[in-house]
XYZ file of C-alpha atoms in Angstrom:
667
model
C 212.633 44.449 -17.658
C 213.430 47.435 -16.914
C 214.932 47.987 -20.332
C 211.710 47.021 -22.207
C 209.602 49.688 -20.544
C 212.106 52.134 -20.763
C 212.281 52.218 -24.400
C 208.489 51.030 -24.679
C 208.373 54.622 -22.604
C 211.192 55.815 -25.172
C 208.556 54.352 -28.024
C 205.335 56.409 -26.775
C 207.235 59.608 -25.856
C 208.669 60.235 -29.236
C 204.950 58.992 -30.717
C 202.972 61.833 -28.408
C 205.379 64.507 -27.689
C 208.881 64.230 -29.522
C 207.403 64.650 -33.375
C 210.775 65.603 -34.891
C 212.469 61.994 -34.017
C 211.254 59.764 -36.557
C 209.170 56.010 -34.495
C 212.062 53.757 -35.211
C 215.100 55.410 -33.592
C 214.492 53.636 -30.929
C 212.639 50.275 -31.870
C 216.272 48.271 -31.669
C 215.747 48.015 -28.871
C 212.263 47.597 -27.695
C 212.064 44.493 -30.176
C 214.841 42.671 -28.359
C 212.923 42.729 -25.082
C 209.775 41.956 -26.972
C 210.668 39.109 -28.044
C 212.574 37.925 -25.021
C 208.930 38.508 -22.547
C 207.195 36.577 -25.561
C 209.340 33.775 -25.399
C 208.311 33.158 -22.180
C 204.158 34.653 -22.198
C 202.753 35.060 -25.358
C 199.934 36.635 -23.861
C 201.533 39.485 -22.157
C 199.443 42.810 -22.171
C 202.592 45.345 -23.874
C 199.140 46.900 -25.338
C 197.823 48.270 -21.625
C 201.758 49.389 -20.224
C 201.685 51.686 -23.439
C 197.724 52.643 -22.061
C 199.322 53.710 -19.135
C 202.607 55.321 -19.755
C 200.780 57.742 -22.386
C 197.982 58.642 -20.305
C 201.172 59.760 -17.957
C 202.327 61.432 -20.704
C 199.608 63.667 -21.494
C 199.279 64.997 -18.406
C 202.734 64.630 -16.271
C 202.795 65.560 -12.332
C 205.267 67.902 -11.044
C 208.387 66.340 -9.819
C 208.513 68.645 -7.109
C 204.992 67.613 -5.876
C 205.365 64.592 -6.526
C 205.336 61.676 -4.250
C 206.388 58.062 -4.318
C 203.444 56.105 -5.416
C 203.852 58.605 -8.407
C 207.345 57.318 -9.102
C 206.051 53.813 -8.972
C 203.450 54.337 -11.904
C 207.124 54.930 -13.900
C 207.946 51.371 -14.183
C 211.332 52.023 -15.709
C 212.667 53.402 -12.799
C 214.024 51.522 -9.798
C 213.194 51.269 -6.758
C 216.783 52.957 -5.849
C 216.028 55.347 -8.411
C 213.270 56.420 -6.138
C 214.998 56.320 -3.379
C 218.124 57.925 -4.613
C 215.482 61.468 -6.358
C 213.775 61.043 -3.003
C 216.696 61.458 -0.992
C 218.442 64.141 -3.376
C 215.212 66.117 -2.974
C 214.527 65.668 1.051
C 218.873 67.622 0.734
C 218.816 69.804 -1.543
C 215.100 70.965 -2.374
C 213.529 72.200 -5.328
C 214.868 70.207 -8.477
C 214.763 72.912 -11.174
C 215.388 71.379 -14.310
C 216.758 68.223 -15.834
C 220.233 68.703 -16.087
C 219.953 69.032 -12.173
C 219.041 65.060 -12.691
C 222.802 63.967 -14.009
C 223.435 64.802 -9.745
C 221.749 61.664 -9.066
C 223.186 58.314 -8.131
C 221.893 55.857 -10.788
C 220.450 58.635 -13.595
C 222.522 58.713 -16.518
C 221.545 60.892 -20.060
C 219.465 58.145 -21.895
C 216.902 57.835 -18.404
C 216.729 61.562 -18.166
C 215.287 61.841 -21.559
C 212.765 59.981 -20.918
C 211.654 60.527 -17.781
C 211.734 64.995 -18.191
C 208.759 63.593 -21.275
C 206.641 63.159 -17.635
C 207.491 65.319 -15.329
C 207.014 69.189 -15.089
C 209.860 71.121 -12.803
C 207.507 73.608 -11.062
C 207.526 74.674 -7.530
C 206.481 72.235 -4.796
C 203.352 75.195 -3.933
C 202.477 75.253 -8.142
C 198.735 74.545 -8.193
C 197.822 71.546 -10.433
C 197.541 72.578 -13.639
C 193.798 72.025 -15.478
C 194.335 69.819 -18.336
C 192.515 70.535 -21.408
C 190.276 67.829 -21.379
C 191.289 64.826 -24.504
C 189.496 62.846 -26.842
C 190.701 60.313 -29.292
C 188.774 57.616 -31.758
C 190.849 54.721 -33.300
C 189.681 52.386 -36.027
C 191.550 48.887 -36.950
C 190.282 46.169 -39.351
C 193.217 42.842 -40.063
C 192.774 40.130 -42.346
C 193.964 37.424 -43.813
C 193.792 37.578 -47.620
C 194.162 33.311 -47.747
C 190.674 31.320 -47.366
C 190.729 29.060 -43.113
C 189.162 25.897 -43.938
C 186.589 27.405 -40.715
C 185.229 29.343 -43.789
C 184.545 26.491 -46.298
C 181.614 25.070 -46.778
C 180.329 23.515 -44.514
C 181.072 26.887 -42.221
C 182.210 26.548 -38.713
C 182.922 29.829 -37.917
C 179.821 31.791 -38.162
C 181.764 35.106 -38.316
C 183.452 37.231 -41.341
C 187.614 36.727 -40.838
C 188.075 40.728 -40.592
C 189.465 41.280 -37.266
C 187.997 44.678 -36.289
C 188.585 46.644 -33.194
C 187.121 50.013 -32.205
C 188.603 52.744 -29.612
C 187.208 55.274 -27.491
C 189.109 57.648 -25.021
C 188.458 60.761 -22.716
C 191.057 62.277 -20.697
C 189.949 65.724 -18.662
C 190.629 67.077 -14.947
C 189.053 64.844 -12.823
C 187.660 62.729 -15.000
C 188.796 59.639 -17.442
C 186.539 57.449 -19.598
C 187.092 55.073 -22.035
C 185.552 52.494 -24.471
C 187.002 49.278 -26.324
C 185.518 46.767 -28.639
C 186.516 43.948 -30.753
C 185.492 41.394 -32.801
C 187.879 38.461 -33.540
C 188.077 36.975 -36.657
C 185.920 34.458 -37.076
C 183.084 35.760 -34.707
C 180.054 37.434 -35.740
C 179.043 41.354 -36.053
C 175.107 42.334 -35.341
C 174.042 38.986 -36.361
C 174.213 35.291 -34.801
C 175.576 35.455 -30.976
C 176.655 38.979 -31.025
C 173.440 40.639 -32.275
C 174.635 43.939 -30.542
C 177.360 44.334 -32.893
C 181.676 43.356 -31.300
C 181.748 40.346 -29.593
C 184.023 41.878 -27.008
C 182.712 44.664 -24.553
C 184.905 46.794 -22.104
C 185.096 50.689 -20.366
C 185.582 52.513 -17.401
C 185.199 55.688 -16.152
C 187.709 56.924 -13.642
C 186.580 59.552 -11.234
C 189.200 61.625 -9.237
C 189.272 63.729 -5.777
C 191.417 66.728 -4.452
C 194.070 67.141 -7.569
C 193.784 62.739 -7.373
C 194.568 62.149 -4.146
C 191.747 59.170 -4.252
C 190.504 57.673 -6.641
C 186.599 55.903 -7.497
C 187.252 53.608 -10.408
C 183.202 52.618 -11.867
C 183.565 50.337 -14.444
C 187.209 47.211 -16.102
C 190.121 47.978 -13.789
C 193.457 45.611 -12.754
C 194.531 45.062 -8.872
C 198.339 45.112 -8.547
C 199.877 44.383 -5.053
C 203.198 43.988 -2.792
C 205.223 42.327 -5.267
C 202.312 39.768 -7.552
C 202.075 37.201 -5.200
C 198.202 38.187 -3.956
C 197.273 40.012 -6.491
C 198.627 41.446 -9.897
C 196.739 41.068 -12.821
C 198.245 42.684 -16.079
C 201.243 43.274 -17.724
C 204.088 41.046 -15.276
C 208.025 42.328 -15.459
C 209.838 38.247 -14.796
C 213.177 37.631 -16.021
C 215.940 39.835 -17.301
C 219.885 40.938 -16.845
C 217.542 44.577 -16.177
C 218.251 44.977 -12.134
C 215.221 47.689 -12.172
C 212.710 44.720 -13.620
C 212.201 41.912 -11.087
C 210.620 44.360 -8.311
C 207.760 44.850 -8.346
C 205.931 48.246 -7.016
C 202.703 49.135 -5.919
C 200.594 49.859 -8.540
C 197.061 49.945 -6.865
C 193.890 50.201 -8.925
C 194.345 51.353 -12.759
C 190.948 51.104 -15.419
C 191.935 48.251 -17.691
C 191.257 49.013 -21.491
C 193.234 46.173 -23.047
C 192.130 43.200 -25.181
C 192.798 40.359 -23.321
C 189.368 39.363 -21.978
C 190.192 37.692 -19.151
C 192.221 39.247 -16.868
C 190.463 42.048 -15.412
C 188.045 42.772 -12.649
C 184.228 44.227 -13.349
C 182.935 46.609 -10.796
C 183.823 48.631 -8.353
C 186.847 50.197 -6.955
C 188.616 52.896 -4.997
C 191.830 54.313 -3.481
C 191.665 56.420 -0.331
C 195.003 58.310 0.738
C 195.242 59.307 4.611
C 198.538 60.784 5.457
C 200.724 57.715 5.100
C 197.993 55.498 5.145
C 196.589 54.476 1.669
C 193.712 51.892 1.437
C 192.212 50.166 -1.067
C 188.745 48.515 -1.674
C 187.222 46.306 -4.641
C 184.359 44.058 -5.821
C 184.263 42.636 -9.124
C 180.803 40.196 -10.657
C 181.926 39.244 -14.275
C 181.282 36.480 -15.503
C 184.487 34.202 -18.443
C 184.296 31.496 -20.595
C 184.833 27.961 -19.536
C 184.121 23.812 -20.292
C 181.021 22.946 -18.477
C 180.026 19.690 -17.008
C 177.826 17.204 -14.776
C 178.997 16.040 -12.140
C 176.698 12.862 -10.240
C 174.195 15.299 -12.060
C 175.452 19.065 -10.726
C 177.013 22.047 -12.405
C 180.563 22.333 -12.780
C 183.158 23.120 -14.865
C 186.618 21.896 -15.937
C 189.194 24.515 -16.740
C 189.299 27.630 -17.528
C 188.805 29.157 -21.584
C 191.559 32.906 -22.120
C 191.832 32.391 -25.856
C 189.154 34.553 -26.143
C 187.780 33.404 -29.304
C 184.078 32.886 -30.283
C 184.183 31.482 -33.854
C 182.387 28.653 -33.373
C 179.629 25.967 -32.096
C 181.245 25.062 -28.807
C 183.263 28.284 -28.108
C 180.216 30.666 -28.669
C 178.990 28.134 -25.496
C 181.632 28.309 -24.255
C 181.434 32.098 -24.113
C 180.560 34.073 -20.412
C 179.232 29.808 -19.417
C 180.482 30.773 -15.662
C 180.792 33.923 -13.298
C 183.511 34.489 -10.751
C 182.589 37.729 -7.985
C 186.024 38.704 -6.319
C 186.627 41.163 -3.388
C 189.834 42.572 -1.927
C 190.817 44.860 0.199
C 194.698 47.300 0.653
C 196.063 49.322 2.945
C 199.673 50.780 2.452
C 202.066 52.566 4.855
C 204.529 54.322 3.360
C 206.952 56.257 5.903
C 210.682 57.833 4.656
C 212.719 54.664 3.699
C 210.429 51.770 3.967
C 207.019 50.681 2.690
C 204.756 47.872 4.346
C 201.299 46.390 3.106
C 198.673 44.328 3.853
C 196.108 42.816 0.621
C 193.820 40.473 1.149
C 191.503 39.275 -1.660
C 188.358 36.512 -2.104
C 187.289 34.445 -4.690
C 184.156 32.514 -5.359
C 183.189 31.246 -8.335
C 179.478 30.369 -9.551
C 179.950 26.821 -10.228
C 182.659 24.339 -8.284
C 185.967 23.452 -10.133
C 186.713 20.674 -10.376
C 190.148 19.813 -13.102
C 190.561 17.091 -14.737
C 191.904 14.314 -12.516
C 195.548 13.930 -13.233
C 198.742 13.961 -10.896
C 199.742 17.534 -12.132
C 196.340 18.460 -10.891
C 196.318 17.173 -7.351
C 197.397 21.025 -5.552
C 196.289 23.232 -7.343
C 192.785 24.801 -6.467
C 188.886 23.129 -6.253
C 185.954 24.430 -5.720
C 183.837 26.811 -5.113
C 186.302 29.633 -3.558
C 189.786 30.491 -1.453
C 191.187 33.494 -0.108
C 195.292 35.489 -0.008
C 196.468 37.101 2.875
C 199.295 38.580 1.555
C 201.949 41.519 3.441
C 204.302 42.909 1.352
C 207.319 45.870 1.644
C 210.109 47.754 0.567
C 213.140 49.034 2.561
C 215.697 51.381 0.499
C 219.305 52.445 2.211
C 222.153 53.674 0.318
C 223.252 51.957 -2.054
C 220.661 48.779 -1.433
C 216.777 48.280 -1.713
C 215.357 44.989 -0.027
C 212.042 44.393 -1.104
C 209.668 41.360 -0.378
C 205.766 39.534 0.503
C 204.611 36.441 2.692
C 201.293 35.133 1.385
C 198.770 32.209 2.948
C 195.840 30.896 1.047
C 192.741 29.123 1.851
C 194.178 26.199 0.373
C 196.823 26.122 3.292
C 199.690 26.800 1.341
C 202.137 29.228 1.558
C 204.737 31.887 -0.919
C 207.870 33.950 -0.063
C 209.178 36.378 -2.198
C 212.478 37.982 -1.257
C 214.911 40.605 -3.665
C 217.355 42.558 -3.132
C 219.031 45.248 -5.963
C 222.707 47.059 -5.097
C 224.979 49.521 -6.534
C 227.796 48.558 -5.501
C 229.648 51.201 -8.121
C 227.841 53.316 -10.186
C 229.309 51.013 -13.703
C 227.818 48.018 -11.769
C 224.054 46.990 -11.352
C 223.347 43.650 -9.378
C 219.858 42.328 -8.235
C 219.483 38.870 -6.321
C 215.904 37.766 -6.041
C 214.544 34.341 -4.209
C 211.422 32.451 -4.267
C 209.841 29.801 -2.651
C 205.520 28.600 -3.479
C 204.877 25.684 -1.693
C 202.966 23.604 -3.611
C 199.408 23.866 -1.807
C 199.561 28.045 -2.891
C 196.663 28.938 -4.910
C 196.137 32.260 -5.890
C 193.671 33.225 -9.108
C 195.084 37.166 -9.554
C 198.445 35.808 -8.527
C 201.323 37.137 -11.339
C 204.904 36.980 -9.550
C 208.154 36.707 -10.307
C 208.032 32.800 -11.481
C 209.799 30.466 -14.252
C 206.068 28.380 -15.060
C 203.573 30.390 -15.501
C 201.947 29.132 -12.338
C 202.197 30.931 -9.556
C 202.380 27.688 -7.378
C 205.304 24.846 -6.514
C 208.501 26.525 -7.482
C 211.405 27.584 -5.599
C 214.423 29.819 -7.299
C 217.027 32.140 -6.977
C 217.579 34.837 -9.319
C 221.488 36.700 -9.531
C 221.411 39.391 -12.800
C 223.950 41.778 -13.626
C 225.088 45.327 -15.139
C 228.434 45.927 -16.085
C 229.341 49.255 -17.879
C 233.047 49.250 -17.939
C 233.697 51.771 -20.207
C 231.884 54.036 -22.190
C 229.753 52.296 -25.536
C 230.174 48.807 -23.377
C 227.951 47.154 -21.413
C 227.628 44.236 -20.091
C 223.950 42.286 -18.926
C 223.899 38.906 -17.905
C 220.966 36.958 -15.456
C 221.633 33.402 -14.643
C 218.033 32.033 -12.392
C 218.157 28.509 -11.090
C 215.273 26.737 -10.392
C 212.903 23.627 -8.957
C 209.479 21.889 -9.156
C 209.002 19.499 -5.989
C 206.060 18.202 -7.710
C 204.698 17.301 -11.200
C 204.216 19.262 -13.999
C 201.661 19.668 -17.481
C 205.012 18.995 -18.924
C 207.252 16.347 -16.542
C 206.459 13.537 -15.063
C 208.652 13.937 -12.167
C 209.831 16.331 -9.487
C 212.619 18.198 -11.139
C 215.596 21.196 -11.728
C 216.037 23.528 -14.512
C 218.570 26.839 -15.389
C 218.501 29.288 -17.174
C 221.249 31.354 -18.701
C 221.951 34.891 -20.818
C 224.436 36.666 -21.619
C 224.751 40.000 -23.801
C 227.249 41.915 -25.235
C 225.969 45.738 -26.483
C 228.886 48.108 -27.931
C 228.208 51.491 -29.805
C 230.777 51.533 -32.787
C 229.272 55.716 -32.488
C 226.581 57.365 -32.769
C 224.550 56.456 -35.306
C 225.247 52.785 -35.663
C 225.585 49.911 -33.046
C 225.755 46.484 -32.504
C 225.065 43.339 -29.809
C 225.493 40.337 -29.681
C 223.834 38.082 -27.258
C 223.956 34.434 -25.667
C 220.751 32.278 -23.980
C 220.828 29.307 -22.335
C 217.949 26.512 -20.672
C 217.654 23.723 -19.562
C 214.795 21.892 -17.660
C 212.804 18.680 -17.391
C 210.329 17.607 -19.945
C 208.471 14.200 -19.972
C 209.572 11.679 -22.735
C 208.658 7.917 -24.073
C 210.551 6.048 -21.958
C 210.893 2.010 -22.989
C 208.364 0.349 -20.479
C 206.988 4.071 -18.794
C 207.763 8.257 -19.627
C 210.245 9.769 -17.931
C 211.719 13.201 -17.090
C 214.584 13.609 -19.763
C 216.090 17.436 -20.272
C 214.899 19.960 -22.184
C 217.584 22.006 -23.876
C 217.318 25.539 -26.397
C 220.548 27.781 -26.911
C 220.155 30.328 -28.983
C 223.250 32.211 -30.125
C 222.044 36.086 -31.711
C 224.375 38.778 -33.356
C 222.259 42.288 -34.815
C 223.526 45.155 -36.446
C 221.847 49.288 -36.879
C 222.272 52.512 -37.546
C 221.816 54.963 -40.269
C 222.210 54.326 -43.482
C 222.231 58.168 -45.069
C 219.488 60.884 -44.488
C 216.175 59.500 -42.879
C 216.796 56.154 -43.989
C 218.492 53.463 -41.383
C 219.523 49.587 -42.023
C 218.855 46.520 -39.209
C 220.818 43.349 -39.950
C 219.981 39.781 -37.701
C 221.371 36.179 -38.369
C 219.554 34.165 -34.784
C 220.797 29.915 -34.814
C 218.920 27.932 -31.755
C 219.671 23.997 -31.854
C 217.131 22.529 -29.541
C 217.947 18.798 -27.367
C 215.077 16.746 -26.051
C 213.884 13.156 -27.709
C 216.023 14.275 -30.580
C 217.905 17.010 -31.299
C 216.757 19.780 -34.436
C 218.583 23.264 -35.473
C 217.255 26.832 -36.696
C 217.720 30.577 -38.198
C 216.612 33.074 -39.455
C 218.471 36.252 -41.270
C 216.899 39.247 -42.126
C 217.465 42.685 -43.111
C 215.409 45.954 -42.515
C 215.713 49.064 -44.136
C 213.604 52.078 -42.071
C 212.766 55.668 -43.671
C 210.779 58.582 -41.705
C 210.794 62.411 -43.248
C 211.871 64.961 -41.261
C 208.701 66.856 -40.453
C 207.975 63.388 -39.390
C 204.781 62.839 -41.040
C 205.857 59.968 -42.621
C 207.877 56.637 -41.639
C 207.827 52.853 -43.652
C 209.176 49.842 -42.619
C 210.504 46.901 -44.946
C 211.512 43.411 -44.241
C 213.394 40.252 -46.071
C 212.991 38.228 -44.161
C 213.867 33.653 -44.270
C 214.300 31.064 -42.190
C 215.240 27.518 -42.204
C 214.419 24.570 -38.989
C 214.320 21.347 -38.526
C 210.961 21.872 -36.955
C 208.750 23.960 -34.225
C 210.748 22.746 -31.345
C 214.103 25.174 -32.917
C 211.171 27.642 -33.705
C 212.739 31.508 -33.828
C 210.911 34.334 -32.368
C 210.988 37.754 -34.519
C 210.008 41.054 -33.352
C 208.108 43.260 -36.146
C 207.062 46.358 -36.610
C 203.347 47.355 -36.552
C 200.306 49.817 -36.230
C 200.547 51.526 -32.650
C 200.159 49.765 -29.463
C 200.221 46.521 -32.079
C 203.363 44.174 -31.123
C 203.824 41.076 -33.766
C 206.120 38.631 -32.899
C 205.757 35.978 -35.324
C 206.815 32.247 -34.526
C 209.000 30.967 -37.784
C 209.099 27.081 -37.838
C 209.684 24.722 -40.514
C 211.053 26.895 -44.607
C 210.520 29.696 -45.947
C 210.665 33.396 -46.631
C 208.282 36.417 -44.749
C 208.556 40.418 -46.480
C 206.426 42.976 -44.988
C 205.848 46.281 -45.552
C 204.549 48.932 -42.539
C 204.641 51.754 -42.233
C 202.699 55.114 -40.763
C 200.686 58.846 -42.276
C 200.439 61.893 -40.560
C 197.379 63.137 -42.532
C 197.188 66.477 -40.271
C 197.627 67.186 -37.164
C 194.819 64.624 -35.238
C 194.532 62.345 -38.080
C 197.444 59.778 -38.110
C 196.705 56.338 -40.431
C 198.488 53.001 -40.332
C 199.052 50.478 -42.704
C 200.549 46.650 -42.777
C 201.102 44.122 -45.460
C 203.005 40.735 -45.000
C 203.190 37.288 -47.032
C 205.253 34.303 -45.344
C 206.089 31.386 -48.114
C 206.312 28.413 -46.713
C 209.225 25.537 -49.146
C 208.145 22.192 -49.575
C 204.446 22.097 -47.623
C 201.550 22.379 -49.750
C 198.929 22.972 -46.280
C 199.393 25.312 -42.747
C 197.696 25.399 -39.771
C 195.688 22.446 -38.199
C 192.022 21.357 -37.464
C 189.624 24.634 -39.028
C 192.261 27.226 -39.383
C 193.861 25.231 -41.955
C 195.239 27.280 -45.339
C 195.787 24.798 -48.319
C 198.639 25.751 -49.800
C 201.919 27.186 -48.953
C 201.126 31.072 -48.780
C 200.097 33.322 -46.398
C 199.140 37.282 -46.363
C 197.865 39.204 -43.671
C 196.906 43.041 -44.227
C 196.503 45.560 -41.418
C 194.844 49.285 -41.981
C 194.453 51.735 -38.699
C 193.211 55.204 -37.805
C 193.912 57.509 -35.340
C 191.413 60.977 -34.092
C 192.651 63.219 -31.952
C 190.139 65.665 -31.262
């Protein structure tokens, strides 16, 4: 989702460097893409992405010294744009200013504005600049004011209802370090299961050698190679009308600093550059949450626990209950226009994995160990960019991805991606382009296009066709599905813009028949219209109307309308958002997602269902050059209900109020 990354990049840039521009100015573009990501994957790690972009922004690389791998770290650049930039530099020599970038195919003013915040324009033989070390401390507290059932007597949650967060970052020449600690609501703090403080700790050390040419990682890290069939952790781009979003770039090894308690490795890793060869190796020994059991007197685990919550006795019993060992290596060769990579990974569990006996689990991995091998490539030729990966697993499965991006004209960008993932293919670290959450048993083809017929107008569209050859958790037989998106953007003038979007998804989902269960087509249809722009001075307005139609065993309908008003001071020392929203849906199936402005690095996209009213106020105050404060207060009134939620999370009554506070020190 290149557009998402582009505007996250905008947000990071203006937050850390362009103080004269208010934070809200790019939020409208950011929100629509984050909503799309969360609707597909509620666990998408956008926080880690912003951290990586911030680090590059604080230490930008020289555009005339940067390698292909350096540019590939910038998610918002497509393979074609990178190839065109390198070809231009090879043909014409050094690039002296951002104005020269206008001469490169695929570089428009918005993209150039973002790129120049992450690069410098020094000479190619210039010695790297020695940056002054930077340090940052962040404190965060979040609380739900209404009391949930788990906190009432007899208590089931062992801790207090506050969610607490601490972060420290150090960034200097040759060394980067970080420590993250978090306590979720209901988890103990310096007591019970956590006598040493927080429930979750994560830390890393990253050493650079020879001006960043070689790296050594100690602690927590991510691995990202090829097109994600073999190893790809953290944020993963997927379906989008932005053609640059479907191709993945070899990100290699990255230090980990987010709060997802599962999707990372812990140990040591290294990355070495030897001419045209890059060699990366990693080893990890990490405990993870799982449900343990015994079969015939032997210990096994039956499933993974990925919530990261340890509030009740059962959740605490599952915490860090099984150990996983991971080792792998990657060899990448880079030539003029061609890059080839070979990745091997071996994963071994402390205990055997024995899944529940069910048809949908028949071809998923069981046992103690699994290995994967993947061969990937990228190749740029004129206005075309080809990419792909072929992978094998020790469970006798194969997987294949092949894609191409093209710019047949300056106003047209196209992409096609085909994937064929066998039902026997299993890869614990995979994160490829797929319809489902698992990289297993899927065939499909995606078509995407962006057309800009006239100035100020753009048409974005995609169509994705997919099928399963075996039973899924939500189906009782193999099936086929399709997904479509069409979006029209129109920039009325310099201050106002409007977009309209139509989305349709159809796929098989099991339903109750007369005598047995059978697959019935599930359909989701969405229509959205949004208008936003500057009112006067430092005030802006944002209005949205959205409807959703759901059809399966029954039909349901939902809609939502909201009005936002934003304010920022001329000095950018203050920025505030207010929202009033009304929603009405028949049930959870016709729920509506809506992005909300939040604390720095926080991305809130709640799902609204039932009937109710939502209001919130969110703001930032810059106390001085080194201290910032963020705040948010939000309340929802659900009409016609006497309780919210279920189980230990149940709230008596029909209202829900959340308060957030964050403090950041930079020195």
